[in-house]
Amino acid sequence: MTKKNIVVVGTQWGDEGKGKIVDLLTDRVAAVVRFQGGHNAGHTLVIGDKTTVLHLIPSGILRENVDCLIGNGVVVCPAALTKEVTQLEETGLKVKQRLKISDACPIILDYHVALDQAREIARGKKAIGTTGRGIGPAYEDKVARRGLRAGDFKNMFKFKEKLAAIVEYHNFMLVNFYKTEAVKFDQLWEKCKIYEKLITPMLADISSLIANYNAQGKNIMFEGAQGTLLDIDQGTYPFVTSSNTTAGGASSGSGIGPCELDYVLGITKAYTTRVGAGPFPTELCYDVEKDVGDEIGKILGTRGHEFGATTGRQRRCGWFDAVALRRSAQVNGLTGICLTKLDVMDTLVEIKVCTHYIVNGKKTLLPPTSADEYELVEPQFVTMKGWQSSTLGVNSWDDLPREAKKYIRYLEQEIGVTVAILSTGADRAETLVLADPFDS
Ligand code: GDP
Ligand code: IMO
Ligand code: MG
């Protein structure tokens, strides 16, 4: 039987609309797998008048017959997991039976959050603008081989010993270097005893589950979080997250061989946004609190409701950056693109697309590899005519305005990847599938 394993990744700086598309496509899969990141993610699913925001739980949860798997690459915060499971179950969904967590997931505990926040304060003006969820410190513990993992909950005697050692280790830094409060071991241990009851029954061998589904010819969706330019290696370092957000992460973060992945779908906003600090060459600066700055930046932010689904922070907005997208196409090996939020641009008279950068007087088609080098970048634009009519909810190619079609075709040409899906509204139904990834 032919199965399809589809990887969904963000191609920009996150919040491209991954959650919406994963939810849409999961009617065709047996399971959705998260493979990196943690509850720094905020994935919004809109179905009719019901909006669900997911942080840690895969975006297949609204489909009753779909299993939701959390792969080894995800950092799991038991407190956040408890909250999310409870909230979803209150809406009548069966979550615990369908959610499986890899033993190998690093877990995020209070000292990670304390360290994340202390480091951001210490960085002052150079702060990364993290979500403050302890993501970076949890990945540090993983690669330093000292972290607690979800599987450690299976032996609470050993867990306690390991916890005592790691609390002592991190408290030394918190108190002596960051001059902040120590984490209280006793309180944390009491909480861990409660987390154990939630997590232990959900522990599973995710790699084997995936293999079994595939052996039965069933499709699987791999749901990326964040975006390509936030990738720890490929992004705008150090203004990045701490995981591999790119397609390769689907393999290492879940335990599936790379040759088993059939299709990489890059979710791409029709313009660009970024939340947190760091380079953003096509930014149209606008400050929502002071109501000052660029008018187009204001329109994109307002019409696009560009506020973080996790922290509520204002997202910075700007024109589409084809240079960034070329890098995304390259590092992810994109098979197709899903272009989202086209409707947000409906009222614009003119639309700009960044086609290349000038760096030290030279034309460059690909972005640099570190934030420092971005300081030299001068973005170059072409201007196109806006379509100035509503595309909200349009779900047939023929019904799109001529200029909107031109814009889409131009982006495809600049990036070198075709648009397989077009999203014209937040609702699951407001979508136009041009080339179904499952049929390709
Ligand atoms: P994710 O992190 O990539 O899943 O994206 P978020 O959920 O953080 O942010 C995307 C936002 O845009 C959410 O509020 C979605 O409901 C919304 N959205 C997704 N696709 C569209 C679209 O095509 N048009 C509009 N207007 N909103 C969309
Ligand atoms: P989704 O999955 C947008 C950003 C933060 C910060 C940087 C590092 O919803 O697209 P971290 O807490 O991960 O150490 O913060 O990464 N960031 C996101 N930006 N969408 C996200 O997730 C993000 N997750 C982290 O704002 O700049
Ligand atoms: Mg988001």
Coordinates of C-alpha atoms and ligand atoms in Angstrom, one line a residue:
M1 CA 0.0 0.0 0.0
T2 CA 1.3 3.5 -0.7
K3 CA 1.4 5.7 2.3
K4 CA 2.4 9.4 2.5
N5 CA 4.5 10.9 5.2
I6 CA 4.1 14.7 4.9
V7 CA 6.3 17.2 6.8
V8 CA 4.8 20.6 7.5
V9 CA 7.3 23.4 8.3
G10 CA 7.2 27.1 8.7
T11 CA 9.3 28.8 6.1
Q12 CA 9.7 32.3 7.7
W13 CA 9.9 33.3 11.4
G14 CA 6.9 31.3 12.6
D15 CA 3.2 31.9 12.8
E16 CA 2.7 31.3 9.1
G17 CA -0.5 29.3 9.8
K18 CA 0.9 25.8 10.3
G19 CA -1.7 24.8 12.8
K20 CA -4.6 25.6 10.4
I21 CA -3.1 23.6 7.6
V22 CA -2.1 20.6 9.7
D23 CA -5.7 20.5 11.1
L24 CA -7.1 20.7 7.5
L25 CA -4.9 17.9 6.1
T26 CA -5.3 15.5 9.1
D27 CA -8.6 14.1 7.8
R28 CA -6.2 11.9 5.7
V29 CA -3.8 10.7 8.3
A30 CA -3.6 8.2 11.2
A31 CA -1.4 10.4 13.3
V32 CA 0.2 13.8 13.7
V33 CA 3.7 14.0 15.1
R34 CA 5.3 17.0 16.7
F35 CA 9.1 16.7 16.4
Q36 CA 10.7 19.8 17.9
G37 CA 10.1 22.9 20.0
G38 CA 7.8 23.0 22.9
H39 CA 5.0 25.2 24.3
N40 CA 6.8 28.2 22.8
A41 CA 4.6 27.4 19.8
G42 CA 1.1 28.7 19.4
H43 CA -1.0 27.0 16.6
T44 CA -4.5 28.4 16.0
L45 CA -7.3 26.3 14.6
V46 CA -10.5 27.9 13.6
I47 CA -13.6 25.9 12.7
G48 CA -16.8 27.9 12.5
D49 CA -17.2 29.9 15.6
K50 CA -14.8 27.8 17.6
T51 CA -11.1 28.8 18.0
T52 CA -8.5 26.5 19.6
V53 CA -5.0 27.5 20.3
L54 CA -2.5 24.6 20.8
H55 CA 1.0 24.9 22.2
L56 CA 2.3 21.4 22.8
I57 CA -0.4 19.1 21.6
P58 CA -0.3 18.3 17.9
S59 CA -2.9 19.9 15.6
G60 CA -4.6 16.6 14.9
I61 CA -6.4 16.7 18.2
L62 CA -9.7 18.0 16.9
R63 CA -10.1 14.9 14.6
E64 CA -11.3 12.1 16.8
N65 CA -9.7 9.2 14.8
V66 CA -6.3 10.8 14.7
D67 CA -3.5 9.9 17.2
C68 CA -1.3 12.7 18.5
L69 CA 2.4 11.8 19.0
I70 CA 5.0 13.9 20.7
G71 CA 8.4 12.8 19.4
N72 CA 11.8 12.8 21.2
G73 CA 12.8 16.2 19.7
V74 CA 10.1 18.0 21.6
V75 CA 10.8 19.6 25.0
V76 CA 7.8 18.8 27.2
C77 CA 6.8 21.1 30.0
P78 CA 4.6 18.9 32.3
A79 CA 2.9 22.0 33.8
A80 CA 1.9 23.3 30.4
L81 CA 0.9 19.9 29.3
T82 CA -1.4 19.5 32.3
K83 CA -3.1 22.8 31.5
E84 CA -3.5 22.1 27.8
V85 CA -4.9 18.6 28.3
T86 CA -7.3 19.8 31.0
Q87 CA -8.6 22.7 28.8
L88 CA -9.1 20.5 25.8
E89 CA -10.8 17.7 27.8
E90 CA -13.2 20.4 29.2
T91 CA -14.4 21.0 25.7
G92 CA -15.4 17.3 25.5
L93 CA -12.4 16.0 23.5
K94 CA -10.7 12.7 24.4
V95 CA -7.1 13.7 24.7
K96 CA -5.3 11.4 27.2
Q97 CA -6.2 8.2 25.2
R98 CA -4.9 9.7 21.9
L99 CA -1.8 11.4 23.1
K100 CA 1.5 9.6 23.2
I101 CA 4.8 11.0 24.4
S102 CA 8.3 9.7 23.7
D103 CA 10.3 8.5 26.7
A104 CA 13.2 10.5 25.3
C105 CA 11.6 13.9 25.4
P106 CA 13.5 16.3 27.6
I107 CA 11.3 17.8 30.3
I108 CA 11.1 21.5 31.2
L109 CA 11.0 22.3 34.9
D110 CA 10.9 25.5 36.9
Y111 CA 14.7 26.1 36.8
H112 CA 14.6 26.2 33.0
V113 CA 12.0 29.0 33.1
A114 CA 14.0 30.8 35.8
L115 CA 17.2 30.6 33.7
D116 CA 15.5 31.7 30.5
Q117 CA 14.1 34.7 32.2
A118 CA 17.3 35.6 34.1
R119 CA 19.3 35.3 30.9
E120 CA 17.0 37.6 29.0
I121 CA 17.2 40.2 31.7
A122 CA 21.0 39.9 31.8
R123 CA 21.2 40.4 28.0
G124 CA 19.5 43.8 28.4
K125 CA 19.1 45.5 25.0
K126 CA 20.5 42.4 23.3
A127 CA 17.7 40.2 24.6
I128 CA 16.5 37.6 22.1
G129 CA 12.9 38.2 23.1
T130 CA 12.3 34.5 23.9
T131 CA 8.9 33.3 24.9
G132 CA 10.3 32.9 28.5
R133 CA 9.1 29.3 28.5
G134 CA 12.4 27.7 29.4
I135 CA 12.9 26.2 25.9
G136 CA 16.6 27.1 25.4
P137 CA 17.8 26.0 28.9
A138 CA 15.9 22.6 28.4
Y139 CA 17.7 22.0 25.1
E140 CA 21.0 22.9 26.8
D141 CA 20.5 20.3 29.5
K142 CA 19.7 17.7 26.8
V143 CA 22.9 18.3 24.8
A144 CA 24.9 18.5 28.0
R145 CA 23.5 15.1 28.9
R146 CA 22.4 16.1 32.4
G147 CA 18.6 16.7 31.7
L148 CA 15.6 14.8 33.0
R149 CA 13.5 13.1 30.3
A150 CA 9.9 12.0 30.2
G151 CA 11.0 8.4 30.6
D152 CA 12.6 9.2 34.0
F153 CA 9.1 9.4 35.5
K154 CA 9.0 5.6 35.3
N155 CA 11.3 5.4 38.2
M156 CA 10.5 8.0 40.8
F157 CA 13.2 6.9 43.2
K158 CA 15.9 7.6 40.6
F159 CA 14.0 10.7 39.4
K160 CA 14.3 12.2 42.8
E161 CA 18.1 11.7 42.9
K162 CA 18.6 13.2 39.5
L163 CA 16.3 16.1 40.3
A164 CA 18.2 16.9 43.5
A165 CA 21.5 17.0 41.5
I166 CA 20.2 19.2 38.7
V167 CA 18.4 21.6 41.0
E168 CA 21.6 22.1 43.0
Y169 CA 23.5 22.6 39.7
H170 CA 21.2 25.3 38.3
N171 CA 20.6 27.0 41.6
F172 CA 24.3 27.7 41.9
M173 CA 24.1 29.7 38.6
L174 CA 20.7 31.4 39.5
V175 CA 21.9 32.6 42.9
N176 CA 25.6 33.3 42.3
F177 CA 25.7 34.6 38.8
Y178 CA 22.2 35.9 38.0
K179 CA 21.6 37.1 41.6
T180 CA 18.1 35.7 41.6
E181 CA 16.1 33.3 43.7
A182 CA 16.9 29.6 44.0
V183 CA 14.3 27.1 42.9
K184 CA 12.9 25.2 45.9
F185 CA 13.6 21.5 45.6
D186 CA 10.8 20.3 47.9
Q187 CA 8.1 22.3 46.1
L188 CA 9.3 21.1 42.7
W189 CA 9.4 17.4 43.9
E190 CA 5.8 17.6 45.1
K191 CA 4.8 18.9 41.7
C192 CA 6.8 16.2 39.9
K193 CA 4.9 13.5 41.8
I194 CA 1.7 14.9 40.3
Y195 CA 3.1 15.1 36.8
E196 CA 4.2 11.5 37.0
K197 CA 0.5 10.4 37.1
L198 CA -0.3 12.3 34.0
I199 CA 2.7 11.5 31.9
T200 CA 3.6 7.9 32.7
P201 CA 0.4 6.3 31.1
M202 CA 1.1 8.3 27.9
L203 CA 4.7 7.2 27.4
A204 CA 5.3 5.3 24.2
D205 CA 7.9 4.2 21.7
I206 CA 7.0 6.8 19.1
S207 CA 9.5 5.5 16.4
S208 CA 7.8 2.1 16.5
L209 CA 4.3 3.6 16.4
I210 CA 5.2 5.5 13.3
A211 CA 6.7 2.4 11.7
N212 CA 3.6 0.3 12.5
Y213 CA 1.3 2.9 10.9
N214 CA 3.4 3.0 7.8
A215 CA 3.5 -0.8 7.6
Q216 CA -0.3 -0.7 7.5
G217 CA -0.1 1.8 4.6
K218 CA -1.4 4.7 6.8
N219 CA -0.4 8.4 6.2
I220 CA 1.3 10.4 8.9
M221 CA 1.8 14.2 9.2
F222 CA 4.8 15.7 10.9
E223 CA 4.0 19.1 12.4
G224 CA 6.8 21.6 12.6
A225 CA 6.8 24.5 15.1
Q226 CA 8.4 27.9 14.7
G227 CA 10.0 28.6 11.3
T228 CA 13.0 28.0 9.2
L229 CA 14.7 31.3 10.0
L230 CA 14.4 30.5 13.7
D231 CA 16.3 27.2 13.2
I232 CA 19.2 26.9 15.6
D233 CA 21.6 26.2 12.7
Q234 CA 20.0 27.7 9.6
G235 CA 18.3 30.8 11.2
T236 CA 19.3 34.3 12.1
Y237 CA 21.6 33.2 14.9
P238 CA 21.6 34.0 17.8
F239 CA 18.1 35.4 17.3
V240 CA 16.7 31.9 16.9
T241 CA 15.0 29.2 19.0
S242 CA 17.0 26.2 20.2
S243 CA 15.9 23.4 18.0
N244 CA 16.0 22.3 14.3
T245 CA 12.8 23.7 13.0
T246 CA 13.6 22.6 9.4
A247 CA 12.4 19.4 7.7
G248 CA 15.5 17.3 8.8
G249 CA 14.3 17.7 12.3
A250 CA 11.2 15.5 11.5
S251 CA 13.5 12.6 11.2
S252 CA 15.8 13.1 14.1
G253 CA 13.0 14.4 16.3
S254 CA 10.6 11.5 15.9
G255 CA 12.7 8.4 14.9
I256 CA 11.7 7.9 11.3
G257 CA 14.3 7.4 8.6
P258 CA 14.8 10.4 6.3
C259 CA 14.0 8.4 3.1
E260 CA 10.5 7.6 4.5
L261 CA 9.5 11.3 4.3
D262 CA 7.6 11.8 1.0
Y263 CA 6.7 15.5 0.9
V264 CA 7.7 18.7 2.6
L265 CA 5.1 21.4 2.7
G266 CA 6.3 24.9 3.5
I267 CA 3.8 27.1 5.1
T268 CA 4.4 30.7 3.9
K269 CA 2.7 33.9 4.8
A270 CA 1.9 36.1 1.8
Y271 CA 3.9 38.8 3.7
T272 CA 6.3 38.4 6.6
T273 CA 6.1 38.6 10.3
R274 CA 8.5 38.1 13.2
V275 CA 7.9 38.2 17.0
G276 CA 10.9 38.8 19.2
A277 CA 14.2 40.5 18.3
G278 CA 16.6 40.0 15.4
P279 CA 17.1 40.8 11.8
F280 CA 14.1 41.5 9.5
P281 CA 15.2 43.2 6.3
T282 CA 11.7 43.9 4.9
E283 CA 10.2 45.2 8.1
L284 CA 7.7 48.0 8.0
C285 CA 8.1 49.3 11.6
Y286 CA 4.9 50.2 13.4
D287 CA 4.4 50.5 17.1
V288 CA 0.8 49.5 18.1
E289 CA 1.0 51.0 21.6
K290 CA 2.1 54.4 20.5
D291 CA 0.2 54.1 17.1
V292 CA 3.3 55.4 15.3
G293 CA 5.2 54.1 12.3
D294 CA 4.6 52.7 8.8
E295 CA 1.1 52.7 7.5
I296 CA 1.4 49.5 5.6
G297 CA 2.9 47.8 8.7
K298 CA -0.1 49.0 10.6
I299 CA -2.5 47.6 8.0
L300 CA -0.8 44.2 7.9
G301 CA -0.7 44.0 11.7
T302 CA -4.3 45.1 12.1
R303 CA -6.0 43.1 9.3
G304 CA -3.8 40.1 10.0
H305 CA -4.4 40.2 13.8
E306 CA -0.7 39.9 14.2
F307 CA -0.3 39.3 17.9
G308 CA 1.4 36.2 19.3
A309 CA -0.8 33.2 20.1
T310 CA 1.6 32.3 22.9
T311 CA 2.7 35.5 24.5
G312 CA 0.2 38.1 23.0
R313 CA 3.2 40.2 21.8
Q314 CA 2.8 42.4 18.8
R315 CA 4.3 40.7 15.7
R316 CA 6.6 42.9 13.6
C317 CA 5.2 42.9 10.0
G318 CA 6.9 43.5 6.6
W319 CA 6.9 42.7 2.9
F320 CA 7.4 39.3 1.4
D321 CA 11.1 38.3 1.4
A322 CA 12.0 36.0 -1.5
V323 CA 15.6 35.9 -0.4
A324 CA 14.6 34.3 2.9
L325 CA 12.2 31.9 1.1
R326 CA 15.0 30.7 -1.3
R327 CA 17.0 29.7 1.7
S328 CA 13.9 27.9 3.1
A329 CA 13.3 26.1 -0.1
Q330 CA 16.9 25.0 -0.1
V331 CA 17.4 23.8 3.5
N332 CA 14.0 22.1 3.7
G333 CA 13.9 20.7 0.2
L334 CA 10.4 22.0 -0.2
T335 CA 8.1 20.0 -2.4
G336 CA 5.3 22.6 -2.3
I337 CA 4.2 25.8 -0.6
C338 CA 1.0 26.6 1.2
L339 CA 0.6 30.4 0.9
T340 CA -1.5 31.8 3.7
K341 CA -3.2 35.1 4.7
L342 CA -3.5 36.4 1.1
D343 CA -6.7 38.0 2.2
V344 CA -4.9 40.3 4.6
M345 CA -3.4 42.1 1.6
D346 CA -6.7 42.7 -0.1
T347 CA -6.9 46.5 0.5
L348 CA -3.3 47.4 -0.6
V349 CA -2.9 49.6 -3.6
E350 CA 0.7 48.5 -4.2
I351 CA 2.6 45.5 -3.0
K352 CA 6.3 45.1 -2.7
V353 CA 8.4 41.9 -2.9
C354 CA 12.0 41.8 -1.9
T355 CA 13.8 40.0 -4.7
H356 CA 17.4 40.2 -3.6
Y357 CA 19.8 42.0 -1.2
I358 CA 22.7 44.2 -1.9
V359 CA 25.6 43.4 0.5
N360 CA 28.8 45.5 0.2
G361 CA 27.6 46.6 -3.3
K362 CA 27.0 43.1 -4.5
K363 CA 23.7 41.5 -5.5
T364 CA 22.9 38.4 -3.4
L365 CA 20.0 36.0 -3.8
L366 CA 20.5 34.1 -0.5
P367 CA 20.6 35.4 3.0
P368 CA 23.6 35.4 5.3
T369 CA 24.0 32.9 8.0
S370 CA 24.3 35.1 11.1
A371 CA 22.5 38.1 12.6
D372 CA 25.7 40.2 12.5
E373 CA 26.0 39.9 8.7
Y374 CA 22.4 41.1 8.3
E375 CA 23.6 44.6 9.4
L376 CA 25.1 45.0 5.9
V377 CA 22.0 43.9 4.0
E378 CA 20.1 46.3 1.8
P379 CA 16.8 44.8 0.6
Q380 CA 15.8 45.5 -3.0
F381 CA 12.1 45.4 -4.1
V382 CA 9.9 45.2 -7.1
T383 CA 6.5 46.9 -6.8
M384 CA 3.3 45.2 -8.0
K385 CA -0.2 46.4 -8.4
G386 CA -2.6 45.4 -5.5
W387 CA -5.9 43.6 -6.3
Q388 CA -8.0 45.8 -4.1
S389 CA -10.9 43.4 -3.8
S390 CA -11.8 40.7 -1.3
T391 CA -10.2 37.3 -1.5
L392 CA -11.5 36.2 1.9
G393 CA -12.8 32.7 1.7
V394 CA -12.2 32.4 -2.1
N395 CA -11.8 28.7 -2.8
S396 CA -11.5 28.5 -6.6
W397 CA -8.5 29.7 -8.7
D398 CA -10.8 31.2 -11.2
D399 CA -12.5 33.5 -8.6
L400 CA -9.2 35.1 -7.6
P401 CA -8.5 38.6 -8.9
R402 CA -6.1 38.8 -11.8
E403 CA -3.5 40.8 -9.8
A404 CA -3.7 38.2 -6.9
K405 CA -3.0 35.4 -9.4
K406 CA 0.0 37.4 -10.8
Y407 CA 1.3 37.9 -7.3
I408 CA 1.2 34.2 -6.5
R409 CA 2.8 33.3 -9.8
Y410 CA 5.5 35.9 -9.3
L411 CA 6.3 34.5 -5.8
E412 CA 6.5 30.9 -7.2
Q413 CA 8.9 32.1 -9.9
E414 CA 11.1 33.9 -7.4
I415 CA 11.3 31.0 -4.9
G416 CA 11.3 28.2 -7.5
V417 CA 8.6 26.1 -5.7
T418 CA 4.9 25.9 -6.6
V419 CA 2.0 26.9 -4.5
A420 CA 0.1 23.7 -3.7
I421 CA -2.4 25.2 -1.2
L422 CA -3.8 28.7 -0.8
S423 CA -5.3 29.9 2.4
T424 CA -7.7 32.8 2.2
G425 CA -9.0 33.0 5.7
A426 CA -8.5 31.7 9.2
D427 CA -11.3 29.1 9.0
R428 CA -10.5 25.5 8.0
A429 CA -13.0 25.9 5.1
E430 CA -11.3 29.0 3.7
T431 CA -8.7 27.1 1.7
L432 CA -8.0 26.3 -1.9
V433 CA -6.1 23.1 -2.6
L434 CA -4.4 23.4 -6.0
A435 CA -2.3 20.3 -5.9
D436 CA -3.1 17.8 -3.1
P437 CA 0.1 16.7 -1.3
F438 CA -1.4 13.3 -0.8
D439 CA -2.0 12.8 -4.5
S440 CA 1.3 14.1 -5.7
Ligands
GDP1 P1 1.2 28.9 13.4 O1 2.0 29.2 14.6 O2 2.0 28.8 12.2 O3 0.2 27.8 13.5 O4 0.3 30.2 13.2 P2 -0.5 31.0 14.3 O5 -1.7 30.3 14.6 O6 0.4 31.4 15.4 O7 -0.8 32.4 13.5 C1 -1.5 32.4 12.3 C2 -2.8 33.3 12.5 O8 -3.4 33.5 11.3 C3 -3.9 32.6 13.3 O9 -4.6 33.5 14.0 C4 -4.7 31.9 12.3 O10 -6.1 31.7 12.7 C5 -4.7 33.0 11.2 N1 -4.7 32.5 9.8 C6 -4.2 31.3 9.3 N2 -4.4 31.3 7.9 C7 -5.1 32.5 7.6 C8 -5.5 33.1 6.4 O11 -5.3 32.5 5.3 N3 -6.1 34.3 6.5 C9 -6.3 34.9 7.7 N4 -6.9 36.1 7.6 N5 -5.9 34.4 8.8 C10 -5.3 33.2 8.8
IMO2 P1 5.0 28.9 16.2 O1 5.1 27.4 16.2 C1 7.0 32.8 16.3 C2 10.6 33.0 18.8 C3 10.6 33.9 20.0 C4 12.0 34.4 20.0 C5 12.8 33.1 19.6 C6 13.4 32.3 20.7 O2 3.7 29.4 16.8 O3 5.2 29.5 14.8 P2 12.3 30.6 22.5 O4 11.2 30.9 23.5 O5 11.9 29.6 21.5 O6 13.6 30.4 23.0 O7 12.4 32.1 21.7 O8 11.8 32.4 18.8 N1 9.5 32.0 18.7 C7 8.5 32.1 17.9 N2 8.1 33.0 17.0 N3 6.3 31.6 16.4 C8 6.7 30.6 17.2 O9 6.1 29.4 17.2 C9 7.8 30.9 18.1 N4 8.4 30.1 19.0 C10 9.5 30.8 19.4 O10 9.7 35.0 19.8 O11 12.2 35.4 19.0
MG3 MG 2.1 30.5 16.2

